[in-house]
Each structure stands twice: as structure tokens, then as C-alpha cells.
XYZ file of C-alpha atoms in Angstrom:
714
model
C 0.335 0.066 -0.378
C 1.610 3.065 -0.764
C 2.654 6.054 1.861
C -0.083 8.916 2.480
C 1.584 11.532 0.785
C 2.307 14.308 3.903
C 0.410 17.441 4.003
C 2.063 20.718 3.124
C 3.021 23.468 5.866
C 0.305 25.599 4.132
C -2.428 23.095 3.701
C -1.998 21.928 7.599
C -2.314 26.044 8.466
C -5.812 26.227 6.757
C -7.127 23.033 7.828
C -6.042 24.409 11.143
C -8.197 27.569 10.227
C -11.290 25.884 9.181
C -11.314 24.212 12.098
C -10.813 27.487 14.727
C -13.467 29.070 11.970
C -16.102 26.406 11.804
C -16.288 26.893 15.965
C -16.231 30.312 17.294
C -19.499 31.051 19.058
C -21.676 34.211 17.856
C -19.939 34.804 14.897
C -22.136 36.942 13.464
C -23.331 39.049 16.459
C -22.458 42.523 17.243
C -20.365 42.916 20.115
C -19.185 46.068 20.675
C -15.881 47.752 21.917
C -12.344 48.125 20.366
C -9.043 48.793 21.758
C -7.508 45.577 22.405
C -3.720 44.699 21.501
C -3.220 43.202 17.765
C -0.710 40.552 18.403
C 3.409 40.215 17.485
C 3.958 40.404 13.745
C 7.072 39.033 14.861
C 5.956 36.236 17.802
C 6.623 32.435 16.955
C 4.207 29.541 16.835
C 4.608 26.585 18.376
C 5.006 23.059 16.875
C 2.648 22.350 14.061
C 0.240 20.336 15.908
C -0.558 21.942 18.650
C -3.478 24.091 17.935
C -5.955 21.565 16.043
C -7.114 19.640 19.383
C -6.749 22.110 21.893
C -8.600 25.131 20.035
C -11.572 22.551 19.078
C -12.256 21.093 22.472
C -12.044 25.238 24.076
C -13.917 26.904 21.039
C -16.951 23.653 21.233
C -17.453 24.393 25.232
C -17.300 28.164 24.350
C -20.416 27.684 21.948
C -22.155 25.963 24.879
C -21.389 28.699 27.528
C -21.965 31.375 25.865
C -25.228 31.084 24.832
C -26.320 31.420 28.260
C -23.966 32.412 30.621
C -24.825 31.783 34.005
C -23.851 33.805 37.337
C -19.765 34.461 37.952
C -19.031 32.870 34.999
C -18.344 35.734 32.301
C -14.358 36.067 33.836
C -13.792 32.762 32.671
C -15.763 33.039 29.124
C -13.327 35.825 28.800
C -10.017 34.232 29.461
C -11.127 31.528 27.437
C -11.320 33.382 24.949
C -8.698 34.916 25.042
C -7.060 32.071 24.936
C -9.005 30.730 22.216
C -7.822 34.220 20.666
C -3.567 33.382 20.847
C -4.306 30.722 19.174
C -5.962 31.959 16.163
C -2.959 34.287 16.462
C -0.722 31.720 16.035
C -1.680 30.449 13.492
C -1.883 33.998 11.112
C 1.819 34.347 12.898
C 2.438 30.958 11.294
C 0.935 31.202 8.142
C 2.866 34.503 7.322
C 5.962 32.750 7.996
C 5.635 29.988 5.297
C 7.548 30.407 2.034
C 6.804 28.629 -1.406
C 9.950 27.107 -1.343
C 8.513 25.059 1.632
C 5.830 23.118 -0.165
C 6.520 19.766 -0.820
C 4.688 19.957 -4.407
C 3.547 22.633 -6.379
C 0.744 25.213 -5.055
C -1.176 26.838 -7.759
C -2.068 30.589 -7.202
C -0.118 29.743 -4.214
C 0.345 33.889 -2.906
C -3.473 34.267 -3.479
C -4.332 31.664 -1.160
C -2.656 32.583 1.526
C -3.462 36.343 1.377
C -7.496 34.447 1.582
C -6.209 32.426 4.424
C -4.320 35.256 6.532
C -7.421 37.376 5.795
C -10.299 35.081 7.397
C -7.796 34.601 9.886
C -7.578 38.551 10.726
C -11.892 38.705 10.853
C -11.806 35.546 13.577
C -9.544 37.209 15.108
C -11.686 39.963 15.444
C -14.683 38.391 16.211
C -13.084 37.038 19.151
C -11.726 39.933 20.572
C -14.860 41.952 20.530
C -16.228 38.855 22.610
C -14.008 39.615 24.949
C -14.547 43.495 25.264
C -18.323 42.875 25.711
C -17.558 39.541 27.840
C -15.311 42.696 30.074
C -17.954 45.287 29.576
C -20.939 43.379 30.695
C -18.423 42.544 34.261
C -17.320 46.134 34.737
C -21.013 47.127 34.679
C -22.056 44.627 36.547
C -19.467 45.635 39.472
C -20.172 49.320 39.504
C -24.634 48.154 39.874
C -23.399 46.763 42.241
C -21.218 49.458 44.392
C -24.061 51.265 44.329
C -26.434 48.645 45.400
C -23.931 48.457 48.634
C -23.928 52.008 49.679
C -27.681 52.217 49.849
C -29.311 50.499 52.597
C -30.937 47.363 52.698
C -34.242 48.931 52.993
C -33.787 50.596 49.676
C -32.381 47.665 47.919
C -35.309 45.540 48.385
C -37.770 47.698 47.833
C -35.906 49.024 44.007
C -34.796 45.488 43.710
C -37.713 44.155 41.431
C -38.472 47.893 39.736
C -35.289 47.542 38.435
C -34.751 44.299 37.403
C -38.089 44.767 35.493
C -36.290 48.493 34.040
C -33.131 46.356 33.267
C -34.904 43.788 31.366
C -37.242 46.471 29.224
C -33.870 48.816 28.413
C -31.503 45.836 27.482
C -32.534 45.372 24.113
C -33.376 48.658 23.055
C -29.964 49.247 24.147
C -28.038 46.762 22.807
C -29.591 47.777 19.501
C -27.891 51.445 20.368
C -24.725 50.904 20.888
C -24.663 47.940 17.754
C -25.268 50.627 15.135
C -23.164 54.487 17.062
C -20.353 51.192 17.181
C -21.260 50.258 13.592
C -21.159 53.972 12.252
C -17.091 54.732 14.601
C -15.927 51.109 12.513
C -17.241 53.032 9.201
C -15.954 56.176 9.907
C -12.825 54.981 11.411
C -12.309 52.753 7.944
C -12.778 56.107 5.756
C -9.963 56.558 3.887
C -10.775 60.598 3.641
C -10.596 60.617 8.015
C -7.292 61.467 8.452
C -7.042 62.262 12.766
C -6.941 59.572 14.727
C -7.026 59.734 18.648
C -4.985 56.357 20.219
C -7.190 54.862 23.270
C -4.814 52.353 24.073
C 0.139 52.616 25.232
C 1.364 50.422 22.292
C 5.408 49.466 21.709
C 6.523 49.553 18.836
C 7.649 45.271 18.603
C 10.296 45.256 15.176
C 11.699 47.806 13.647
C 9.075 49.963 11.328
C 6.453 50.156 14.156
C 5.669 53.488 15.886
C 5.067 53.790 19.582
C 2.682 55.624 21.198
C 0.700 56.731 23.517
C -3.287 56.689 25.153
C -4.516 60.450 23.915
C -1.973 60.752 21.237
C -2.976 62.172 18.576
C -2.151 60.363 14.535
C -2.280 61.393 11.564
C -3.198 58.742 9.426
C -1.097 58.352 5.979
C -2.421 54.681 4.245
C -5.264 53.091 6.130
C -3.863 48.831 4.641
C -6.663 46.220 4.461
C -4.032 43.761 7.146
C -4.747 46.227 9.905
C -1.575 47.585 10.094
C -1.839 51.138 9.442
C 0.809 53.968 8.057
C 0.454 56.479 11.070
C 2.718 60.264 11.811
C 2.962 61.453 15.229
C 3.855 65.530 16.417
C 6.970 64.753 15.816
C 7.647 63.910 12.810
C 7.850 60.499 13.255
C 6.603 57.673 10.944
C 5.922 54.071 11.059
C 3.038 51.333 11.350
C 0.578 50.724 14.354
C -2.630 48.453 14.702
C -5.901 49.417 14.155
C -7.695 48.574 16.775
C -5.833 50.919 18.894
C -7.587 54.166 17.396
C -10.504 55.600 17.169
C -12.352 58.906 15.207
C -10.347 61.803 17.418
C -13.495 63.986 17.627
C -12.859 67.972 18.382
C -16.523 69.502 18.149
C -17.708 66.309 20.709
C -16.957 69.835 23.415
C -15.819 72.658 24.223
C -12.518 74.302 24.867
C -13.822 75.147 28.854
C -14.823 71.424 29.348
C -11.333 70.076 27.259
C -9.768 72.159 30.829
C -11.953 70.538 33.251
C -10.929 67.289 31.571
C -7.330 67.972 32.087
C -7.384 69.589 35.391
C -9.519 66.227 36.447
C -6.575 63.961 34.927
C -3.858 65.655 36.375
C -5.868 65.087 40.288
C -6.431 61.475 39.898
C -2.479 60.740 38.065
C -0.473 60.349 41.254
C 1.209 63.869 40.408
C 1.912 63.452 36.954
C 2.317 66.901 35.132
C 0.767 66.443 31.574
C 2.175 68.650 29.402
C 0.987 70.886 26.409
C 1.165 70.590 23.176
C 3.801 72.894 21.589
C 2.849 74.559 19.084
C 6.392 73.308 16.875
C 5.147 70.111 17.060
C 1.589 70.909 15.550
C 3.313 73.472 12.932
C 5.819 70.597 11.977
C 2.576 68.517 11.615
C 1.014 70.623 9.472
C 4.028 70.875 7.260
C 4.132 67.390 6.423
C 0.333 67.006 6.056
C 0.336 69.465 3.510
C 3.532 68.205 1.808
C 1.896 64.511 1.734
C -1.109 65.720 0.521
C 0.536 67.612 -2.967
C 1.940 64.115 -3.316
C -1.783 62.002 -2.528
C -2.899 64.810 -4.953
C -0.465 63.755 -7.641
C -1.087 60.154 -7.191
C -5.013 60.966 -7.163
C -4.721 62.849 -10.389
C -3.449 59.838 -12.083
C 0.124 61.464 -12.177
C 2.401 59.094 -10.236
C 1.839 55.626 -8.765
C 0.816 54.900 -5.631
C 4.312 54.153 -4.366
C 5.959 57.900 -5.022
C 6.678 59.479 -1.830
C 8.613 62.744 -0.664
C 12.100 62.231 -1.303
C 13.457 61.701 1.830
C 17.197 62.478 1.206
C 16.257 65.801 -0.535
C 14.848 66.740 2.519
C 17.810 65.733 4.381
C 19.746 68.254 2.138
C 17.608 71.232 2.018
C 18.148 70.948 6.346
C 21.669 72.084 6.035
C 24.989 71.265 5.166
C 25.303 68.283 7.823
C 24.169 66.019 5.282
C 27.051 67.712 2.189
C 30.336 66.197 1.335
C 31.746 69.946 2.301
C 31.212 69.079 5.614
C 32.566 65.395 5.811
C 35.287 66.823 4.094
C 36.463 68.594 6.671
C 39.261 67.326 9.908
C 36.950 65.395 12.503
C 38.754 66.448 15.757
C 39.100 63.467 18.694
C 36.901 63.838 21.688
C 39.256 65.980 23.137
C 39.826 68.030 20.882
C 43.138 68.859 21.083
C 44.137 66.183 17.808
C 43.103 65.109 14.637
C 41.057 61.933 14.323
C 41.902 61.506 10.367
C 44.233 63.363 9.958
C 48.111 62.336 11.109
C 51.403 63.163 9.646
C 54.074 60.802 9.077
C 56.977 62.524 10.338
C 59.406 59.633 7.843
C 57.460 60.364 4.553
C 56.548 64.195 5.048
C 52.893 63.818 4.648
C 49.752 62.695 5.933
C 49.446 58.802 7.080
C 46.732 56.824 4.701
C 44.298 55.390 7.046
C 42.020 52.072 6.263
C 38.838 51.984 7.420
C 36.210 49.254 8.082
C 34.683 50.264 4.430
C 36.478 50.945 1.973
C 34.929 49.835 -1.445
C 33.842 50.949 -5.078
C 30.109 50.844 -6.298
C 29.358 51.128 -9.306
C 25.524 52.193 -10.471
C 25.159 49.810 -13.520
C 21.634 50.683 -14.407
C 17.454 50.985 -13.168
C 14.559 48.562 -14.724
C 10.792 48.465 -15.244
C 10.697 52.329 -13.118
C 7.380 53.210 -13.422
C 6.722 56.436 -16.055
C 5.077 59.409 -14.552
C 1.689 60.839 -16.387
C 2.234 63.862 -18.840
C 0.539 66.646 -16.416
C 3.889 66.906 -14.951
C 7.536 68.002 -16.952
C 10.252 65.712 -15.338
C 13.208 67.955 -14.852
C 15.665 64.975 -13.773
C 16.210 61.722 -13.126
C 18.801 60.882 -10.317
C 20.056 57.640 -7.250
C 21.069 59.360 -4.309
C 22.944 57.484 -1.628
C 24.031 57.144 1.518
C 25.593 54.815 4.717
C 22.638 53.717 6.341
C 22.368 51.531 10.142
C 18.368 51.377 9.986
C 18.313 54.964 12.158
C 20.707 57.128 11.149
C 22.313 58.450 8.121
C 26.280 57.715 8.605
C 27.791 60.032 6.456
C 27.023 62.231 3.293
C 24.495 61.636 1.008
C 25.853 61.643 -2.879
C 24.025 61.617 -6.119
C 24.133 60.286 -9.577
C 22.260 61.685 -12.637
C 21.366 58.702 -14.134
C 20.429 59.215 -18.601
C 18.072 57.122 -20.322
C 16.333 57.236 -23.854
C 12.735 58.375 -25.281
C 12.618 54.921 -26.680
C 12.981 53.512 -23.184
C 12.703 55.384 -20.195
C 11.561 52.934 -17.942
C 15.588 52.138 -17.939
C 17.714 54.449 -16.746
C 22.280 54.554 -17.254
C 24.727 55.331 -15.778
C 28.399 55.986 -16.773
C 31.035 52.924 -15.431
C 33.806 56.230 -16.267
C 33.415 59.687 -16.143
C 36.622 61.012 -18.170
C 37.146 63.734 -20.639
C 34.168 66.699 -20.837
C 32.005 64.428 -19.379
C 30.203 65.644 -15.968
C 31.134 64.385 -12.876
C 26.630 64.330 -12.111
C 26.656 61.218 -13.991
C 29.531 58.994 -12.833
C 28.518 56.052 -11.694
C 31.816 54.767 -9.972
C 31.414 55.843 -6.761
C 33.976 55.435 -3.546
C 32.134 54.332 -0.422
C 34.630 54.709 3.028
C 33.518 54.553 7.276
C 34.888 53.274 9.411
C 31.610 53.136 11.505
C 30.911 50.130 14.074
C 27.407 50.042 13.341
C 26.351 45.487 12.485
C 23.351 46.603 10.677
C 25.506 49.604 8.493
C 24.605 49.481 5.226
C 23.713 51.710 1.532
C 20.099 52.972 1.270
C 19.842 53.580 -2.097
C 16.343 56.227 -3.482
C 15.592 56.200 -6.358
C 14.474 60.116 -7.493
C 12.262 62.387 -9.422
C 12.813 66.548 -9.791
C 9.638 67.509 -11.916
C 7.083 70.879 -12.282
C 3.585 70.681 -13.074
C 2.445 71.670 -16.246
C -0.820 73.157 -14.618
C 0.865 75.171 -11.684
C 4.527 75.226 -11.929
C 5.254 74.031 -8.640
C 8.390 71.995 -8.578
C 9.440 69.334 -5.985
C 11.144 65.834 -5.885
C 9.717 62.743 -5.609
C 11.015 59.268 -4.685
C 10.129 56.819 -7.270
C 11.496 53.795 -4.940
C 14.439 52.432 -2.131
C 16.628 50.070 -1.655
C 18.295 48.899 1.200
C 22.264 46.720 0.892
C 23.899 45.317 4.123
C 27.356 45.323 3.893
C 28.648 42.789 6.858
C 26.750 39.387 7.046
C 25.655 37.868 10.495
C 28.669 36.845 11.380
C 30.532 40.639 10.974
C 31.478 39.230 7.600
C 32.034 42.145 4.616
C 29.510 40.513 1.799
C 30.940 39.685 -1.037
C 32.087 41.630 -4.291
C 29.917 40.885 -6.777
C 26.486 42.024 -8.621
C 23.732 42.690 -7.158
C 20.131 43.524 -8.615
C 18.080 44.995 -5.528
C 14.545 45.175 -5.864
C 12.929 48.106 -5.007
C 10.506 48.908 -2.591
C 8.212 52.111 -2.448
C 6.751 54.578 0.233
C 9.761 55.799 2.274
C 12.255 53.944 4.296
C 10.358 54.005 7.661
C 7.344 51.776 5.226
C 7.261 48.294 5.390
C 5.260 46.717 2.414
C 5.060 49.440 -0.183
C 5.247 48.495 -3.550
C 6.243 51.206 -5.836
C 3.319 50.758 -7.998
C 1.047 48.024 -6.777
C -1.564 48.148 -10.251
C 1.214 45.323 -11.598
C 0.122 42.826 -8.886
C -3.636 43.971 -9.319
C -2.770 43.356 -12.897
C -1.724 40.318 -12.749
C -3.679 37.021 -13.143
C -3.701 34.091 -10.550
C -1.613 31.886 -12.245
C 1.973 30.821 -11.548
C 2.987 32.180 -15.018
C 0.725 35.182 -14.363
C 2.779 35.947 -11.202
C 5.944 35.233 -12.220
C 5.809 37.902 -15.292
C 4.412 40.595 -12.631
C 7.786 39.664 -11.015
C 8.959 40.658 -13.627
C 7.870 44.013 -14.100
C 9.488 44.977 -10.855
C 11.422 47.571 -10.529
C 14.689 47.264 -9.962
C 18.565 48.807 -9.338
C 21.321 46.962 -10.651
C 24.649 47.308 -9.099
C 28.170 45.947 -8.654
C 29.975 45.902 -5.445
C 34.011 46.131 -6.078
C 37.299 46.207 -3.420
C 39.984 48.352 -3.872
C 42.997 48.295 -6.529
C 46.551 49.006 -5.419
C 45.871 52.608 -7.270
C 42.584 53.400 -5.837
C 43.626 52.260 -2.128
C 47.224 54.798 -2.654
C 44.239 57.820 -3.135
C 41.783 57.050 -0.997
C 43.085 55.996 2.378
C 43.948 59.851 2.525
C 40.563 60.762 2.583
C 38.210 61.514 5.554
C 37.243 58.618 7.439
C 33.581 59.026 6.106
C 33.249 60.112 2.919
C 31.033 58.773 -0.340
C 31.785 60.378 -4.023
C 32.732 60.718 -7.338
C 36.099 58.555 -8.870
C 36.747 60.750 -11.434
C 37.831 63.390 -9.369
C 39.083 61.739 -6.191
C 42.320 62.487 -6.711
C 41.567 66.120 -6.208
C 40.320 65.375 -3.368
C 43.967 64.029 -2.257
C 45.608 67.157 -3.504
C 43.419 69.391 -0.686
C 43.591 66.559 1.933
C 47.572 66.625 1.730
C 47.824 70.449 1.489
C 45.034 70.430 4.692
C 48.025 68.233 5.961
C 50.685 70.735 5.542
C 48.908 74.009 6.742
C 47.991 72.484 10.105
C 50.290 69.572 11.093
C 53.361 70.512 9.123
C 53.559 74.458 8.462
C 51.408 75.833 11.765
C 53.955 77.167 14.310
C 52.601 75.410 17.100
C 49.785 72.712 17.718
C 48.253 74.634 20.627
C 47.784 77.647 18.177
C 44.292 78.545 16.970
C 44.586 81.585 14.435
C 43.313 82.146 11.155
C 45.898 80.367 8.081
C 45.452 81.831 5.171
C 44.608 79.923 2.555
C 42.411 80.184 -0.035
C 42.063 76.439 -0.966
C 41.268 75.493 1.949
C 39.034 78.250 2.639
C 36.778 77.653 -0.490
C 37.492 74.194 -1.732
C 34.687 72.684 0.251
C 32.169 74.705 -1.075
C 33.781 73.625 -4.634
C 32.599 69.475 -3.939
C 28.784 71.082 -3.233
C 29.073 72.271 -7.058
C 29.394 69.451 -9.359
C 29.939 71.566 -12.573
C 32.592 73.631 -10.832
C 34.531 70.715 -9.845
C 34.461 69.880 -13.507
C 36.168 72.337 -14.187
C 38.621 72.221 -12.324
C 39.374 68.001 -13.549
C 39.375 69.539 -16.872
C 42.242 72.419 -15.784
C 44.115 69.761 -14.139
C 43.963 66.991 -17.241
C 45.090 69.538 -19.016
C 48.435 70.966 -16.945
C 48.697 67.463 -16.032
C 48.702 66.200 -20.200
C 52.085 68.647 -20.562
C 53.924 66.871 -17.398
C 56.977 65.553 -18.091
C 57.537 61.760 -16.172
C 60.162 63.050 -12.957
C 57.757 65.629 -12.924
C 54.722 63.480 -12.191
C 56.569 61.550 -9.122
C 57.582 64.502 -7.442
C 54.793 64.818 -5.446
C 55.740 68.371 -3.895
C 55.777 69.593 -7.190
C 52.174 68.298 -8.229
C 50.444 70.269 -4.721
C 52.750 73.706 -5.811
C 51.234 73.192 -9.945
C 47.854 71.785 -8.527
C 48.207 75.358 -6.084
C 48.443 77.372 -9.770
C 45.605 75.565 -11.238
C 42.894 76.296 -8.284
C 43.619 80.438 -8.602
C 43.744 79.960 -12.349
C 40.575 77.914 -13.191
C 37.753 77.528 -9.977
C 39.176 80.263 -7.320
C 37.929 83.519 -9.457
C 34.782 81.638 -10.639
C 33.484 81.262 -6.902
C 33.426 85.109 -6.405
C 32.001 85.979 -10.376
C 28.864 87.853 -10.420
C 28.632 86.439 -14.003
C 28.246 82.951 -12.409
C 24.317 82.036 -11.435
C 23.731 80.830 -7.730
C 23.972 76.602 -7.954
C 20.977 75.379 -8.445
C 19.970 71.564 -8.366
C 17.317 70.615 -11.419
C 17.037 73.706 -13.352
C 18.296 73.150 -17.046
C 18.534 76.652 -17.478
C 20.887 78.045 -14.547
C 22.811 74.777 -14.766
C 23.443 76.098 -19.296
C 24.188 79.324 -17.995
C 26.108 78.100 -15.578
C 28.104 76.035 -17.662
C 28.408 78.764 -20.189
C 30.629 81.270 -18.185
C 32.615 78.463 -17.146
C 33.711 77.252 -20.447
C 34.667 80.673 -21.632
C 36.292 81.712 -18.717
C 38.500 78.285 -19.091
C 39.373 79.156 -23.084
C 40.323 82.533 -22.414
C 42.176 81.546 -19.035
C 43.914 78.999 -21.267
C 44.300 81.226 -24.111
C 46.322 84.114 -21.924
C 48.470 81.621 -20.141
C 46.823 82.479 -16.192
C 43.411 83.697 -15.078
C 45.113 87.781 -14.546
C 44.140 89.070 -17.278
C 40.607 88.083 -17.549
C 40.396 89.156 -13.640
C 41.538 92.411 -15.055
C 39.131 92.543 -17.360
C 36.806 95.843 -16.701
C 33.805 93.461 -18.078
C 34.306 90.761 -15.328
C 32.883 92.170 -12.268
C 33.298 90.377 -8.822
C 31.592 90.445 -5.690
C 33.211 92.141 -2.691
C 35.777 91.108 -0.957
C 35.378 88.727 2.196
C 37.746 87.877 4.847
C 37.041 84.101 4.462
C 37.774 83.823 0.884
C 41.266 83.707 2.200
C 41.266 82.572 5.825
C 40.672 79.526 7.043
C 39.232 78.839 10.809
C 39.558 75.155 11.175
C 38.288 74.731 14.681
C 35.112 76.334 13.044
C 35.147 74.491 9.970
C 36.116 71.029 12.258
C 33.581 68.386 12.917
C 33.623 67.031 16.700
C 33.653 63.239 16.860
C 29.404 63.061 17.710
C 28.807 65.416 14.730
C 27.073 62.504 12.814
């Protein structure tokens, strides 16, 4: 006789679900109340066979007793309902942990069956939860009535007992029907996608990464109401994450007058063991209103079909706009030790008469190869730039500067973005797909956070902005602390922001996909991906990158220019300074102005072009002389970019503005041409038609103590 084929994991879970579902009592009845704890998504479940028989016996007993509970049985029934709910939740967790690869035999429509089963289990869990709340409310009502009877005299109890019982029997059905209608209305209002503001009815602690911790009474703004019961919310501090639906209620501001609300606050203060309740600050709510207003702009674009539902405001662009903290110019400055008496990443080598090379924990080259299947925006917006921004990230903090690489695309295939693997000649450094990454951070979860973005302008209103087209994260170390291998990676893109989970860039792709295996496979091929390659450093790359700051991301095409800056910086701070305790200003135009260049890619291109022209005229012996090269670099700097920094003809640098970029490059190209023709910039500077900004001491003086970074700056 042939052995019976073993059930697959999905089949076992569905069978347990069916046993639980068929025996839950009162599934069709109305049970008011909400607010119970949603089970943790990361909780472990027991053995596969531990749920079935025990659950069946408990539910059978509950069915008989819940029909007409006797006196004193409600607490026991509530406890048993909670135990049954726990079994249902464990079964749900087991279902979520299943993978198609675990099945012993092929299963058709696997994902669809899994989603349908999860929805049924979630509904079953909510029904049990409502039953528990109903039993608890009945217990509370009964206890309060008993306390009131004890406060009255024996005679009044005997006289009013029969009257109270008759009144309760007559009004119980009416109250139940009214409560049912009110609760149904509240549920419908809470699930209404237009209702965005909710109040927390209980305390909730984040159970895993991506959850949002909140306290009872806190006002939350809901961004996305997901079907699984975990909603994307944002608090008054601008923190965003997932929250359970059952902890929320609709925030009704008009229910109370201001005087009533103040009275309630005073009562809470008196009964809170002396704990002072802090009032809401205007700054928090102004930040929340600003976030809501900006998010509404994206929702408008999504509603009119201009962008897919997974697009969001660019997180990394907003960080760049806040200040210089995440720009390369900030990380290029020397870093002080905790005592602020020495430099952490700048050490002098007396034997070689130069700064010492410093290897770091993360030293590698990232080559951006391309992006595929990136969704197209609608015709109502004009795309000004397609680009990738990336930085070092540990899951909570940005650990480096944010580097940007602009993508190119063909009009025949705009869904495919490409990058230049090596930028040479006149190609802009902004297109350079070869980037170095350095960091000495000891964070275990350190990795690279990539955000694909587009700069756009709305045709109807002229409004400008930058949207995220998806993000991806690549950890740089394995669980045992080993670096990930240097190879090609294909990273699927996630929608939303890095603090959101389970958001697709374009959900319509999954909705349009059929239920068959082939359709699911074809839908997977249509998902957007980022292609990149990690490369280890060559000997030539180490000779340059090991002299750069310990934390920095930049383009490989101008890494040799950063080396010159670091060598000149080391000479000024460690070699030529009269005393290492001196904090006097240092007269050095390169040190005072070079960091400004790093944040303006076109000026870096001008310096790179001028240096390449001069380097081609050097002899081999001159190329091997480090001191000669440094002195020559100083001359090239003064004849190329230094006059441009203070020219009134050069417009301010603006990101993704084509007219401004074209005008700037025209001014730069004209200046470089005249500088080559006259063998220097002196004649250009003396010409009457060329005007410059008023002289400022900051053009020449370098205040290293004011510019240096503290050890805790990032």
C-alpha cells in the first residue's frame, strides 16, 4: 500500500484555520468595543500540531456556555476566549512565516490562497476580540451596579430590586441595538479613507523595526489604511511607522467645548499621581501640518494619476535641504578627537613627510549599472532630472554624506535608467556611476541606502518638487560580521519611505497580474530593480582613498583632486603651523574655498578639466614628484575655479534647473577658454567687463577650529 502523501505547510495551516473558524461562537452577532492589543507580527508559534485538538475542545465549550452564561461565568469565558484568540493569532503568524519554497509539491495560486486565508484569520481574531471586550464590559457594568447597591440601605434595596430588574429587562434590548448602531457607525467612520486624524485609545510599544510607539490620548495622522489592520501613521514629532488599527478611534474635536476639555485635563492631573501633563507645543503641530501639507501634494498627484501610489516625497532630498550636515563639504573637514586637542582622521607621518594613510572598516567602490522597469509619471508633470541618491545607513541614522548620481535614459525606453561606468574627458562628474565609499562605523547593520528620485515641475501650476520612485537597502556585512562579497547585485525597489514596510512602487502591477503561476512570474519581472556592483579597491585606488576622510562618499573621477586638498590641509595643520596649540586663522585660499566646490559638480568638472590639461604637459619625472604636483595644483586652482567662485556672472547653483545649469556651464567654459588662451586668469580678472563680489576675508582665511567636525557630529 502506498504511503499517504504528507500535507504541505499551507495545507496544515488552512486545516487548523477551518477547525477554528467553524466553531467560533456568535460570529454573526454584534459585539461592541475595540482597543485590545493586536498580536505581534514577529511572535513565534509552537509546533505544527499543537493548535488543532486543543482549540476544538475550547471552542466547543465556549459555544455552549456563551449562549447563556450563568452567574460568575463571564470572567472565565473571557479568559477562554482570549486563549482561543491566541491560538488564532499563532496560526496567523505561522501562515505569515510560510514560503512557497517550503511546499513539498507545487501549489497553484499560492500567494492568493495565502492572502485569502490571512484575511479570514484576521476577521476571526477580530470577532473573538470583540467578544472578549463585550464580556469585560458586562463584568464592569455588573460590578459598578453592585457597588451602588452596597452603598444604599437594606430597605431601599428590597424596595427597588424588582423595579430595577424590570427596567433593565425592558431597556437592555434597546441599549444593545443603539450601541450596535453607534459602534457600526464608528467602525465605518474609522475605516473611511478620508478620515485621517485618529486618537490612540491605549499605549503601544513598537514590536519590530518599522512600528511606531505611541501613548494613550496621542493624536496620530493616518497616511495609509492597509487591509491587514496595520496602518501607516505619523505623530506630532514627524515620526512615521506602522500602528495597529484596533488601538485607534476617530478624533472628534467638536464633541467638547474648550472649557469642558480644560476641566477634563484638570481632573486627569488630579488622578494621575501628581504626574504633570505637558501641553502640546505649537512647534510640533506646525511640523505636523507642514508634513501633512507636503504629503497632500503627493496624494493629489497620485489621485490624478500623475504618479504611482508608491511614490513619496524624497527623504534624502529633504535631508539635504535642511543644511550642510549631510553634504560632502561637511565630511571633508578634519574631524576632531573627543578631547578636541588633535585630529582623529589626520595624522602626520614624519618619515614620509606627509599625512598617513588610514584604512577603514568600509572601503569599497560602488558601480551603479542601471535601473529597470521604473514606472513613468503622467503627462501632467514634466521630469527635470532622474537620479539616484545614496548614503550609509544603519536602519536608524544616516552615517555619511548623501551622494547623487544623475541617470540618463533613451526616449524609446524611458523606464530604463543608465549610468556612466567611468567618466572621462568632458563628461560631467554628476553622471559618474563609479563611486567610492569609506566609513569606520562599527554599526552591525550598516549598509547602503539607495533612493531613486525624480525632480519635476507641474505643468498646470508650475510647482516644483522631488519625489522618491522607490528605495533599496544593501547590508555591507553578514550576520557573523563578514563583508558581503564583491559582485553584481539586483536589488528590488520598495515603495513609500524607508520607514514604511510592504509598500509597492506601483501596486497596479500586482493587481493586474493573474492568479496563475506564469502570471505571477511575469508580474515579478515587471517589478522595478536597481542594478549595481560592489568592487574591492585596487592598489592604485588605495593609494588615493586611504588618504581621504574616514567617512565620505564621492565620485571616483575627482578622487585625485580630493587627495591634493587633503595633502595641502595636512601641511597647513600639522607641518607648517608654528604651534599645534595655535588656533589662529590660516591664510590659504584653497582650504577656505575648496569645500564649496565639492557641493557644486560643475565647478569640480572645471577644476578636473583644467588639471587634466596641465597634467598632459608634464614629464614622467614631474609626475613622480609629490611636492611639485601640489605646487602645480595650487596654480591650476587659482587660474581656474577660484575666480569663478566670486564672479557675479556665475548664477547660484540650483539643482535640476536646466536654464541655470546651461548658463553656469557657458560662463565656466568661456572663462576656461580665456584662461588657456592667456596662460592664466590674471588678464580675465583685470578686464573691465568682468565684475566680482566684494572682498570677504573668508575667501582667504581658513578657520580650522570653526570648520572641524566634532566626533559626535553624526
